[in-house]
Coordinates of C-alpha atoms in Angstrom, one line a residue:
Chain P
M865 CA -66.7 64.1 -51.0
S866 CA -66.8 64.2 -47.3
L867 CA -65.3 67.5 -45.7
L868 CA -63.8 67.5 -42.3
G869 CA -62.7 69.6 -39.6
A870 CA -58.6 70.5 -40.0
D871 CA -58.3 69.7 -36.3
Y872 CA -60.1 66.7 -36.8
R873 CA -58.1 65.6 -39.7
R874 CA -55.0 66.3 -37.9
D875 CA -56.1 64.5 -34.8
M876 CA -56.1 61.5 -37.0
G877 CA -52.2 61.9 -37.4
V878 CA -50.1 62.8 -40.8
H879 CA -48.8 60.0 -42.7
S880 CA -45.2 59.3 -42.2
Y881 CA -43.0 57.2 -44.2
P882 CA -39.6 55.6 -44.0
V883 CA -36.6 58.4 -45.3
L884 CA -35.7 55.6 -48.1
V885 CA -39.4 55.5 -49.5
Y886 CA -39.1 60.0 -49.2
A887 CA -35.7 59.7 -51.1
L888 CA -36.1 57.0 -53.7
T889 CA -39.7 57.7 -54.7
P890 CA -39.4 60.9 -56.1
L891 CA -35.9 59.8 -57.9
A892 CA -37.3 56.9 -59.4
A893 CA -40.6 58.8 -60.5
L894 CA -37.8 61.4 -62.4
V895 CA -35.9 58.6 -63.9
L896 CA -38.7 56.4 -65.2
Q897 CA -40.5 59.8 -66.8
A898 CA -37.0 60.3 -68.7
W899 CA -36.8 56.4 -69.6
L900 CA -39.8 55.2 -70.1
P901 CA -40.7 57.1 -73.4
R902 CA -38.2 55.2 -74.7
L903 CA -40.4 52.0 -74.2
V904 CA -43.4 53.4 -75.4
L905 CA -42.4 55.0 -78.8
G906 CA -42.0 58.2 -77.5
Y907 CA -45.3 58.8 -76.4
T908 CA -45.2 60.8 -72.8
W909 CA -48.9 60.7 -71.8
F910 CA -47.9 60.4 -68.3
D911 CA -46.5 62.5 -65.7
L912 CA -44.8 60.6 -62.6
P913 CA -43.4 63.3 -60.9
L914 CA -46.9 65.1 -60.6
V915 CA -48.4 61.8 -59.4
V916 CA -45.8 61.4 -56.9
T917 CA -45.8 65.3 -55.5
V918 CA -50.1 64.9 -55.3
Y919 CA -49.5 61.5 -53.4
F920 CA -47.0 62.8 -51.0
A921 CA -48.9 66.0 -50.6
L922 CA -52.1 64.3 -49.7
A923 CA -50.6 62.3 -47.7
R924 CA -48.7 64.7 -45.4
R925 CA -51.5 67.2 -45.4
N926 CA -49.3 69.8 -45.5
P927 CA -49.2 72.7 -48.0
I928 CA -45.6 73.8 -47.6
Q929 CA -44.2 70.2 -47.9
G930 CA -46.3 69.8 -51.2
T931 CA -45.2 73.3 -52.4
L932 CA -41.4 72.3 -51.6
M933 CA -42.1 69.0 -53.2
G934 CA -43.8 70.4 -56.3
A935 CA -41.1 73.4 -56.7
G936 CA -38.3 70.6 -56.5
M937 CA -39.9 67.9 -58.9
G938 CA -40.5 70.4 -61.4
L939 CA -37.3 72.1 -61.4
F940 CA -35.9 68.9 -62.0
E941 CA -37.9 68.2 -64.9
D942 CA -37.3 71.5 -66.3
A943 CA -33.7 71.1 -66.2
L944 CA -33.9 67.5 -68.2
T945 CA -35.4 69.4 -71.1
H946 CA -34.0 72.2 -73.0
H947 CA -36.7 74.9 -72.1
A948 CA -36.3 77.5 -69.6
I949 CA -36.0 76.1 -65.9
G950 CA -39.1 77.1 -63.9
V951 CA -41.8 76.5 -66.2
N952 CA -42.8 73.1 -64.5
G953 CA -41.2 74.6 -61.4
I954 CA -44.4 76.7 -61.0
A955 CA -46.9 74.5 -62.3
K956 CA -46.0 72.0 -59.9
T957 CA -45.6 74.1 -57.1
V958 CA -49.0 75.4 -57.5
A959 CA -50.3 71.7 -57.8
G960 CA -48.5 70.6 -54.7
F961 CA -49.9 73.2 -52.4
L962 CA -53.2 73.0 -53.8
A963 CA -52.9 69.1 -52.7
G964 CA -51.6 69.9 -49.7
S965 CA -54.5 72.2 -49.2
V966 CA -57.1 69.8 -50.1
G967 CA -55.6 67.1 -47.9
V968 CA -56.4 69.0 -44.9
R969 CA -60.2 69.1 -45.7
I970 CA -61.1 65.9 -47.4
D971 CA -60.8 62.4 -47.1
V972 CA -57.8 61.4 -48.6
E973 CA -58.2 58.0 -47.8
N974 CA -60.7 57.4 -50.5
H975 CA -59.2 56.2 -53.8
T976 CA -62.0 57.7 -56.0
I977 CA -60.9 61.4 -54.7
R978 CA -57.4 60.7 -54.5
T979 CA -57.8 60.0 -58.1
M980 CA -60.3 62.7 -59.1
V981 CA -57.8 65.4 -57.3
T982 CA -55.0 63.7 -59.7
F983 CA -57.1 64.0 -62.5
L984 CA -57.7 67.7 -62.1
L985 CA -54.3 68.6 -61.0
S986 CA -53.0 67.1 -63.9
L987 CA -55.0 69.4 -66.1
L988 CA -54.4 72.4 -63.9
S989 CA -50.6 71.9 -64.2
S990 CA -51.0 71.9 -67.9
V991 CA -53.3 75.1 -68.2
I992 CA -50.3 76.7 -65.9
Y993 CA -47.7 75.4 -67.8
F994 CA -49.3 76.7 -71.3
S995 CA -50.0 80.2 -69.4
I996 CA -46.7 80.6 -68.3
Y997 CA -45.2 79.6 -71.6
R998 CA -47.4 81.7 -73.9
V999 CA -48.6 84.8 -71.3
L1000 CA -45.7 85.2 -69.0
L1001 CA -42.9 84.3 -71.5
G1002 CA -44.4 85.4 -74.7
L1003 CA -43.1 82.1 -76.5
N1004 CA -44.5 80.6 -79.1
L1005 CA -45.1 76.7 -78.5
E1006 CA -48.0 74.9 -80.3
W1007 CA -50.1 73.0 -78.1
S1008 CA -52.4 69.5 -78.5
W1009 CA -54.9 69.8 -75.7
L1010 CA -55.9 66.2 -76.3
A1011 CA -52.7 65.1 -75.7
E1012 CA -53.1 67.3 -72.1
L1013 CA -56.6 65.3 -71.3
M1014 CA -55.1 62.0 -72.4
K1015 CA -51.9 62.7 -70.1
A1016 CA -54.6 64.0 -67.3
V1017 CA -56.4 60.3 -67.7
V1018 CA -53.6 58.1 -67.8
N1019 CA -51.9 59.9 -64.7
A1020 CA -55.6 59.3 -62.8
L1021 CA -55.2 55.5 -63.9
I1022 CA -51.5 55.6 -62.7
A1023 CA -52.7 57.0 -59.3
M1024 CA -55.2 54.0 -58.8
V1025 CA -52.6 51.9 -58.9
L1026 CA -49.6 53.5 -57.5
F1027 CA -51.2 55.2 -54.5
P1028 CA -52.2 52.0 -52.6
L1029 CA -48.8 50.4 -53.4
L1030 CA -47.2 53.4 -51.7
D1031 CA -49.7 53.3 -48.8
R1032 CA -48.3 50.2 -47.8
T1033 CA -45.1 51.6 -47.1
R1034 CA -46.4 54.0 -44.4
V1035 CA -45.1 53.7 -41.0
R1036 CA -47.3 52.0 -38.6
D1037 CA -47.9 53.3 -35.1
Chain L
M837 CA -47.0 90.8 -37.1
E838 CA -46.0 87.2 -35.8
S839 CA -49.3 86.2 -36.1
F840 CA -49.4 87.5 -39.4
F841 CA -46.8 85.0 -40.7
V842 CA -47.8 82.2 -38.7
R843 CA -51.3 82.7 -40.0
Y844 CA -50.5 82.9 -43.6
R845 CA -47.3 80.7 -43.4
N846 CA -48.5 78.5 -46.5
L847 CA -49.3 81.4 -48.7
L848 CA -46.3 83.5 -48.2
V849 CA -44.1 80.2 -48.8
L850 CA -45.8 79.6 -51.9
L851 CA -45.6 83.3 -52.9
A852 CA -41.9 83.5 -52.3
I853 CA -41.5 80.0 -54.2
L854 CA -43.4 81.2 -57.1
L855 CA -41.9 84.7 -57.0
A856 CA -38.1 83.3 -56.7
Q857 CA -39.1 80.9 -59.8
I858 CA -40.5 83.8 -61.8
I859 CA -37.4 86.0 -61.4
G860 CA -35.5 83.1 -62.7
L861 CA -37.7 82.4 -65.7
A862 CA -37.3 86.3 -66.6
M863 CA -33.5 85.9 -66.5
Q864 CA -33.6 83.3 -69.0
V865 CA -35.9 84.9 -71.5
R866 CA -34.6 87.9 -74.1
R867 CA -36.2 90.0 -76.6
T868 CA -34.9 89.6 -79.9
D869 CA -34.4 92.8 -82.5
S870 CA -37.7 91.8 -84.1
G871 CA -39.4 92.4 -80.8
R872 CA -40.3 89.1 -79.7
N873 CA -39.0 86.9 -76.9
S874 CA -37.0 84.1 -77.2
L875 CA -35.2 81.7 -75.1
D876 CA -31.5 82.3 -74.5
P877 CA -29.7 79.6 -76.6
Q878 CA -26.8 79.8 -74.3
D879 CA -27.4 78.8 -70.7
A880 CA -26.5 81.4 -67.8
P881 CA -24.3 79.3 -65.8
G882 CA -26.8 79.0 -63.1
V883 CA -29.0 77.3 -65.4
R884 CA -26.5 75.1 -66.8
L885 CA -25.4 74.4 -62.9
L886 CA -29.2 72.6 -62.6
R887 CA -28.9 71.2 -65.8
L888 CA -25.9 69.3 -64.6
W889 CA -27.2 68.4 -61.1
A890 CA -30.2 66.6 -63.0
D891 CA -28.2 65.0 -65.2
T892 CA -25.8 63.7 -62.7
V893 CA -28.4 62.2 -60.6
V894 CA -30.5 60.8 -63.4
M895 CA -28.0 59.7 -66.0
P896 CA -26.3 57.0 -63.9
P897 CA -29.7 55.0 -63.0
E898 CA -30.9 55.6 -67.0
K899 CA -27.6 54.2 -68.2
A900 CA -28.2 51.3 -65.5
F901 CA -31.2 50.6 -67.1
H902 CA -30.4 50.9 -70.1
A903 CA -27.5 48.4 -69.9
T904 CA -29.9 46.1 -68.3
R905 CA -32.2 46.1 -71.3
L906 CA -29.5 46.1 -73.9
G907 CA -28.2 42.5 -72.0
A908 CA -31.0 41.2 -72.0
V909 CA -31.9 42.0 -75.4
S910 CA -28.4 40.5 -76.6
L911 CA -28.9 37.7 -74.9
W912 CA -31.9 36.4 -76.4
Q913 CA -30.8 38.1 -79.8
D914 CA -27.1 36.7 -79.8
Y915 CA -27.6 33.5 -78.1
I916 CA -31.1 32.3 -78.5
D917 CA -33.1 33.7 -81.4
L918 CA -30.7 32.4 -84.1
H919 CA -33.3 31.0 -86.8
H920 CA -32.2 31.6 -90.4
I921 CA -29.0 33.6 -89.3
R922 CA -26.8 31.8 -91.6
E923 CA -29.2 32.3 -94.3
Q924 CA -29.1 36.0 -93.7
N925 CA -25.2 36.0 -93.5
Q926 CA -25.2 34.9 -97.0
D927 CA -27.4 37.3 -98.2
L928 CA -25.4 40.2 -96.3
Q929 CA -22.2 38.9 -97.9
K930 CA -23.8 38.9 -101.4
T931 CA -24.9 42.8 -100.5
I932 CA -21.6 43.8 -99.3
D933 CA -20.1 42.0 -102.5
R934 CA -22.7 44.4 -104.8
L935 CA -22.5 47.1 -102.7
R936 CA -18.6 47.3 -103.0
L937 CA -19.0 47.3 -106.7
E938 CA -21.4 49.8 -106.8
Q939 CA -19.4 52.1 -104.9
A940 CA -16.5 51.4 -107.0
S941 CA -18.4 52.7 -110.0
L942 CA -19.9 55.6 -108.3
L943 CA -16.3 56.4 -106.9
E944 CA -15.3 58.1 -110.3
D945 CA -17.9 60.4 -110.0
A946 CA -17.4 61.2 -106.5
K947 CA -13.9 62.1 -107.6
Q948 CA -14.9 64.0 -110.8
G949 CA -17.3 66.1 -108.1
E950 CA -14.5 66.5 -105.9
R951 CA -12.4 68.1 -109.0
L952 CA -14.9 69.9 -110.3
Q953 CA -15.5 71.9 -106.9
A954 CA -12.0 72.0 -106.2
L955 CA -12.2 74.1 -109.6
M956 CA -14.7 76.1 -108.5
D957 CA -13.5 76.7 -104.8
F958 CA -16.0 75.2 -103.3
Q959 CA -15.5 73.1 -100.2
Q960 CA -17.9 70.1 -100.4
K961 CA -17.5 68.4 -96.7
Y962 CA -17.6 64.9 -96.4
I963 CA -18.4 63.1 -92.9
Y964 CA -14.6 62.1 -92.1
K965 CA -15.0 60.9 -88.1
T966 CA -18.0 59.4 -86.5
Q967 CA -18.8 58.8 -82.5
A968 CA -21.1 55.8 -81.9
A969 CA -23.4 56.6 -79.0
Q970 CA -26.7 54.9 -77.2
A971 CA -29.7 56.9 -76.9
I972 CA -30.6 56.2 -73.3
G973 CA -32.8 58.5 -72.2
T974 CA -35.3 61.6 -72.8
S975 CA -36.5 64.8 -71.4
G976 CA -40.3 63.3 -70.4
S977 CA -42.1 65.7 -71.9
D978 CA -43.9 66.2 -75.0
S979 CA -42.7 70.1 -75.5
S980 CA -39.4 69.2 -75.5
R981 CA -38.0 66.5 -78.1
V982 CA -34.6 65.4 -76.8
F983 CA -32.9 62.9 -76.2
Y984 CA -29.7 61.8 -74.3
I985 CA -26.7 59.9 -75.2
D986 CA -24.3 58.2 -73.3
K987 CA -21.1 60.1 -74.8
G988 CA -20.3 63.4 -73.5
A989 CA -17.1 65.7 -73.4
D990 CA -15.6 62.8 -72.5
Y991 CA -15.6 61.6 -76.1
K992 CA -14.8 65.2 -77.4
L993 CA -18.5 65.7 -78.4
E994 CA -19.4 69.3 -78.7
R995 CA -22.5 71.7 -79.3
D996 CA -24.2 71.6 -82.5
M997 CA -22.6 68.5 -83.9
A998 CA -25.2 66.4 -86.3
V999 CA -26.7 63.4 -84.6
I1000 CA -27.3 61.0 -87.6
T1001 CA -28.4 57.5 -88.1
P1002 CA -28.0 55.0 -91.1
D1003 CA -31.3 55.7 -92.2
G1004 CA -31.1 59.5 -91.9
I1005 CA -30.6 62.6 -89.8
A1006 CA -31.7 62.7 -86.0
G1007 CA -31.0 65.8 -84.4
K1008 CA -28.0 68.3 -83.1
V1009 CA -26.1 68.1 -80.1
R1010 CA -27.4 70.9 -77.8
D1011 CA -25.6 70.5 -74.5
V1012 CA -22.6 68.4 -73.5
F1013 CA -22.4 66.9 -70.2
P1014 CA -19.0 65.1 -68.6
H1015 CA -20.5 61.9 -69.6
S1016 CA -23.4 62.3 -71.7
A1017 CA -25.2 64.9 -74.0
Q1018 CA -28.4 66.2 -74.5
V1019 CA -29.6 65.9 -78.5
L1020 CA -32.4 68.0 -80.0
A1021 CA -34.3 66.1 -82.4
I1022 CA -35.6 67.2 -85.5
N1023 CA -39.1 67.0 -84.6
D1024 CA -39.0 69.5 -81.9
Q1025 CA -40.5 73.0 -82.4
T1026 CA -37.3 74.7 -81.9
S1027 CA -35.0 72.9 -83.9
G1028 CA -34.2 73.9 -87.5
A1029 CA -32.7 71.9 -90.2
G1030 CA -31.9 73.3 -93.8
V1031 CA -33.7 70.9 -96.3
I1032 CA -34.4 70.3 -99.7
L1033 CA -36.5 68.6 -101.8
E1034 CA -35.1 65.8 -104.1
T1035 CA -37.0 66.5 -107.3
T1036 CA -38.2 70.0 -107.3
R1037 CA -34.8 71.3 -105.3
I1038 CA -37.4 73.4 -103.2
R1039 CA -35.6 74.5 -99.8
G1040 CA -37.0 75.0 -96.7
I1041 CA -36.5 74.6 -92.8
L1042 CA -37.5 71.7 -91.2
R1043 CA -39.1 71.9 -87.4
G1044 CA -41.2 69.5 -85.6
N1045 CA -44.9 70.6 -84.8
A1046 CA -47.5 70.2 -81.8
V1047 CA -47.3 66.5 -82.0
G1048 CA -44.1 65.8 -82.7
R1049 CA -44.2 65.4 -86.7
P1050 CA -41.7 67.2 -88.6
Q1051 CA -42.5 69.7 -91.0
I1052 CA -41.2 72.3 -93.8
V1053 CA -42.2 75.3 -92.8
G1054 CA -42.3 78.7 -95.2
I1055 CA -42.7 76.9 -98.4
L1056 CA -44.8 79.1 -101.1
K1057 CA -47.7 76.9 -102.8
D1058 CA -46.4 74.7 -105.4
D1059 CA -48.2 72.1 -106.9
R1060 CA -45.0 69.8 -108.1
I1061 CA -44.6 69.1 -104.2
Q1062 CA -46.0 65.4 -104.0
P1063 CA -46.1 62.9 -101.5
G1064 CA -43.4 60.4 -101.9
E1065 CA -40.5 62.7 -102.7
K1066 CA -37.4 62.7 -100.7
V1067 CA -36.0 65.4 -98.7
L1068 CA -32.6 65.8 -98.1
T1069 CA -30.3 68.3 -96.0
A1070 CA -29.6 71.4 -97.6
G1071 CA -26.0 71.9 -96.3
G1072 CA -26.7 75.6 -95.7
D1073 CA -27.0 75.2 -91.8
L1074 CA -23.7 74.2 -91.4
I1075 CA -24.7 71.6 -89.0
F1076 CA -25.7 68.9 -91.3
P1077 CA -23.5 67.7 -94.2
R1078 CA -25.1 68.1 -97.4
G1079 CA -27.3 65.2 -99.0
L1080 CA -28.3 63.5 -96.0
P1081 CA -31.8 61.7 -96.2
V1082 CA -34.4 63.3 -93.7
G1083 CA -37.3 61.9 -95.1
V1084 CA -40.4 61.7 -97.4
V1085 CA -43.1 64.3 -98.3
E1086 CA -46.1 62.5 -96.5
K1087 CA -48.7 65.8 -97.4
V1088 CA -49.0 68.9 -97.7
V1089 CA -51.1 71.2 -95.6
P1090 CA -51.9 74.7 -95.7
D1091 CA -50.4 77.1 -93.3
P1092 CA -53.0 78.2 -90.7
D1093 CA -51.2 81.6 -90.3
R1094 CA -50.3 82.4 -94.2
D1095 CA -52.8 82.2 -97.1
S1096 CA -50.0 81.6 -99.7
F1097 CA -47.8 79.2 -97.8
V1098 CA -47.9 75.5 -97.3
D1099 CA -46.4 73.5 -94.6
V1100 CA -45.0 70.0 -95.9
I1101 CA -45.2 67.2 -93.2
V1102 CA -42.6 64.7 -93.6
T1103 CA -42.2 61.2 -92.4
P1104 CA -38.6 61.3 -91.0
A1105 CA -36.5 58.6 -92.4
A1106 CA -34.7 58.1 -88.9
H1107 CA -37.0 56.3 -86.3
L1108 CA -36.7 59.0 -84.0
N1109 CA -39.2 57.1 -81.6
R1110 CA -37.0 54.2 -81.5
L1111 CA -33.4 55.6 -81.8
D1112 CA -31.2 52.6 -79.7
E1113 CA -27.5 53.7 -81.7
V1114 CA -26.8 57.0 -83.2
L1115 CA -23.6 58.4 -84.7
V1116 CA -22.5 61.9 -84.1
I1117 CA -20.0 63.6 -86.8
T1118 CA -17.5 64.8 -85.1
S1119 CA -15.2 66.0 -88.0
T1120 CA -16.0 66.7 -91.5
E1121 CA -13.1 67.3 -94.3
P1122 CA -13.0 68.0 -97.7
R1123 CA -11.8 64.6 -98.7
F1124 CA -12.9 61.2 -98.3
P1125 CA -11.7 59.6 -94.8
A1126 CA -9.3 56.8 -94.7
E1127 CA -11.5 53.9 -94.1
Q1128 CA -13.5 54.7 -96.8
Q1129 CA -10.4 54.9 -98.8
Q1130 CA -9.6 51.6 -98.0
D1131 CA -12.7 50.4 -98.9
M1132 CA -12.7 52.2 -102.2
A1133 CA -9.3 50.7 -102.9
T1134 CA -10.7 47.2 -102.1
S1135 CA -13.7 47.9 -104.5
E1136 CA -11.5 48.9 -106.9
M1137 CA -9.4 45.9 -107.1
L1138 CA -12.7 43.8 -107.0
K1139 CA -14.1 45.7 -109.7
G1140 CA -10.7 44.9 -111.5
A1141 CA -10.9 41.5 -110.5
Q1142 CA -14.5 41.1 -112.0
A1143 CA -13.8 43.0 -115.2
A1144 CA -11.3 40.9 -115.9
A1145 CA -13.2 37.6 -115.2
I1146 CA -15.8 39.0 -117.7
A1147 CA -13.1 40.0 -120.2
E1148 CA -12.4 36.2 -120.0
A1149 CA -15.7 35.1 -120.4
S1150 CA -16.4 37.3 -123.2
R1151 CA -13.3 36.0 -125.2
E1152 CA -14.3 32.5 -123.9
Q1153 CA -17.5 33.2 -125.4
K1154 CA -16.1 34.7 -128.9
K1155 CA -13.7 31.7 -129.2
A1156 CA -16.8 29.4 -129.0
S1157 CA -18.6 31.3 -131.6
E1158 CA -15.9 31.1 -134.1
V1159 CA -15.4 27.3 -133.5
M1160 CA -19.2 27.1 -134.1
A1161 CA -19.1 29.0 -137.2
E1162 CA -16.5 27.1 -138.5
R1163 CA -18.7 23.9 -138.1
L1164 CA -21.7 24.8 -139.3
P1165 CA -22.8 25.3 -142.7
G1166 CA -22.6 28.3 -144.4
L1167 CA -26.4 30.2 -145.6
T1168 CA -26.6 32.8 -148.0
D1169 CA -29.6 35.3 -148.6
P1170 CA -30.7 35.1 -152.3
N1171 CA -32.0 38.3 -152.1
A1172 CA -28.9 40.1 -150.3
P1173 CA -27.4 42.4 -152.9
A1174 CA -24.5 41.6 -155.0
Q1175 CA -21.3 40.8 -153.1
T1176 CA -18.0 42.3 -154.6
P1177 CA -16.5 39.9 -156.8
A1178 CA -13.8 38.7 -154.8
V1179 CA -16.6 37.2 -152.4
G1180 CA -17.6 33.8 -153.6
T1181 CA -15.5 34.0 -156.6
A1182 CA -12.7 32.0 -155.4
P1183 CA -13.4 28.8 -154.4
G1184 CA -10.8 28.3 -152.0
N1185 CA -12.3 31.4 -150.0
A1186 CA -15.7 29.7 -149.7
Q1187 CA -16.7 28.7 -146.6
P1188 CA -17.1 24.9 -145.8
G1189 CA -20.5 23.6 -146.9
Q1190 CA -20.8 26.8 -149.3
S1191 CA -21.1 26.5 -153.0
A1192 CA -18.7 28.5 -155.0
T1193 CA -20.2 28.8 -158.2
P1194 CA -23.9 29.2 -158.0
A1195 CA -25.3 32.6 -156.8
A1196 CA -22.5 34.7 -157.2
A1197 CA -21.9 34.2 -160.8
A1198 CA -26.0 34.6 -161.6
P1199 CA -27.2 37.9 -162.3
P1200 CA -29.3 39.7 -159.4
P1201 CA -32.8 38.3 -159.3
V1202 CA -35.3 40.7 -160.5
P1203 CA -38.3 41.3 -157.8
K1204 CA -41.6 41.5 -159.5
L1205 CA -44.6 42.6 -158.3
L1206 CA -47.3 40.0 -157.4
H1207 CA -50.2 39.3 -159.4
P1208 CA -53.2 40.8 -158.1
Q1209 CA -55.8 38.3 -157.0
H1210 CA -58.4 40.5 -157.4
P1211 CA -57.3 43.5 -159.2
D1212 CA -59.5 46.8 -159.1
R1213 CA -59.3 50.4 -160.2
F1214 CA -56.8 51.2 -157.4
T1215 CA -54.3 48.1 -158.7
V1216 CA -51.0 50.0 -159.6
G1217 CA -50.2 50.0 -163.0
T1218 CA -53.5 48.6 -164.5
G1219 CA -55.6 50.2 -166.7
S1220 CA -58.0 47.5 -166.4
P1221 CA -58.3 44.3 -164.4
Q1222 CA -57.2 42.4 -167.1
S1223 CA -54.0 44.2 -167.6
G1224 CA -52.7 43.7 -164.1
Q1225 CA -51.9 40.3 -165.3
T1226 CA -49.0 41.7 -166.7
S1227 CA -46.6 42.7 -164.0
A1228 CA -43.9 45.3 -164.8
P1229 CA -40.6 44.8 -163.4
A1230 CA -39.3 46.7 -160.3
G1231 CA -38.3 49.8 -160.9
Q1232 CA -40.6 50.0 -163.8
E1233 CA -43.9 50.0 -162.3
K1234 CA -46.1 53.4 -163.2
K1235 CA -46.4 55.7 -160.4
P1236 CA -50.0 56.1 -158.7
T1237 CA -52.7 58.1 -160.6
P1238 CA -53.3 61.3 -159.2
K1239 CA -56.7 60.5 -158.6
T1240 CA -56.3 58.2 -155.8
G1241 CA -53.3 59.6 -154.2
L1242 CA -52.0 56.1 -153.2
K1243 CA -48.3 54.9 -153.3
P1244 CA -47.3 51.6 -154.9
E1245 CA -46.8 49.1 -152.2
S1246 CA -44.0 46.9 -153.2
K1247 CA -44.5 43.7 -151.8
P1248 CA -41.5 41.9 -149.7
E1249 CA -38.6 40.9 -152.3
S1250 CA -38.8 37.2 -150.8
K1251 CA -42.3 36.8 -152.1
S1252 CA -41.7 38.2 -155.4
G1253 CA -38.5 36.1 -155.6
Q1254 CA -40.5 33.0 -155.3
K1255 CA -42.8 34.0 -158.3
A1256 CA -39.9 35.1 -160.4
N1257 CA -37.3 33.1 -159.4
P1258 CA -37.7 30.4 -157.0
Q1259 CA -35.0 29.6 -154.6
P1260 CA -34.4 27.1 -151.7
A1261 CA -36.8 28.4 -148.7
H1262 CA -33.9 29.4 -146.6
A1263 CA -33.9 33.1 -147.8
G1264 CA -34.3 34.2 -144.4
G1265 CA -31.1 36.2 -144.0
N1266 CA -29.3 33.6 -142.2
T1267 CA -26.1 33.9 -143.6
Q1268 CA -23.9 33.8 -140.8
P1269 CA -24.4 31.8 -137.3

């Protein structure tokens, strides 16, 4: 993992995207996250909103934008469930913040690094979700760590495919 | 001071957003009387507003996706993939006819049950009105087993209405939006449906586990619970009508928290992961719905027609047998007990082909024991092997000796008859056709 100075990274320029990509990609991720499980027999071993959050946070290299995007996506996901609103919000807020912070310090053009970051942040998001539910809220929730591990792996695989596709939508100077 | 905010701007924004969400979470959780935390079953206005926004944003694209998929599938199924459709149609028609007759036969039991329930002041609710809906989306989360349907307040759906499929129950309406509704599936961890095992009549509460399998919890160990037993709704939860299929017992596993309890894993009757069309029970009444009553009337009419046809066929068959009886020669059993003197004595009453004089006037044949081929000391009525040659008539044979304790075995009368008074070989008892 190549470590670079923050100023140097900024000098390389922050990637920007058309407004439609900013608007439609998160919306498509949320809609597909709610719709696709019906086609794959109810298995939700993926988290498209998290993958999109990580991508934009890494690409924009801005922790605040990553934080806001993660919070928005998480709250939206929570609103579609019947659980308390804010659990996913906190988990993805932290994930977005960390992705934005990491994007300042590492070479985010490397596909392998981006995939690994997605995998680790997916696991971290699950841990935060579970901790909030069991510790902070004191609610009873059974958990399958195997399913969470599978979800992290699938998220990484999706990132390998999706990130290069989204890279093509960048605005070229 | 300004440099502090600038320097830690990222961290401060993060903390502010986290703090706001934690406060929001704290407002949604309440402590119950038992000292445990639980989510407020009724969403606060702010929470409901967020859910409404999310529903408003997500549902239109989901409906569009769903409609597109349905269109493609129906195009394929309705216009292209039509192999064997005629045979299927005929089979279905036969099935409908058979079910109508079965329904008619069950109707009397149902009416009787209804009368008895009325006598006992027990109001059994029947599914009176349902609303068909399409399942169009999910929550997108493993920990929240809910799905969305395309009917909402515009179709007068309300919270806690039961959602079923023809195979079994699927869930209950948890939240209603203007044009959609959120349904809590029975395999969610927070769901709860009162169920009863069909054979053992053990009651329990059905809810989902971590991997989305429905299980009945809080049941004492009982060896009678076997895999394959049907699970039905118990009707005590005031949501699901009584007697609807839930699934079958898959296996029984020990409760990890309590020693003397078990969890019964249930294979759901409804395909919870492939739900397309569901029915929302919008009304239950203590009487049959109009459509069902109409079906019953049709069944009754069909049943009456079928019964008349069966009776007519029976009469025709009886008439044919009588004609055959008149044409066939009569047969008499030579070993049959003596009939009344009127039978056979009057020549005019004799059936065609039957002799009026011989058998009826003759004395009844006296059955005799067969001569033993190799008499021994166990032979009845013989003091010695030689004495067995003179057999005693029936009813006069000696009782067995106390030494042996064996009872005399009378041989078939036909055989004795053959020996004593030979008769025609048709003494099989076929006297009448």
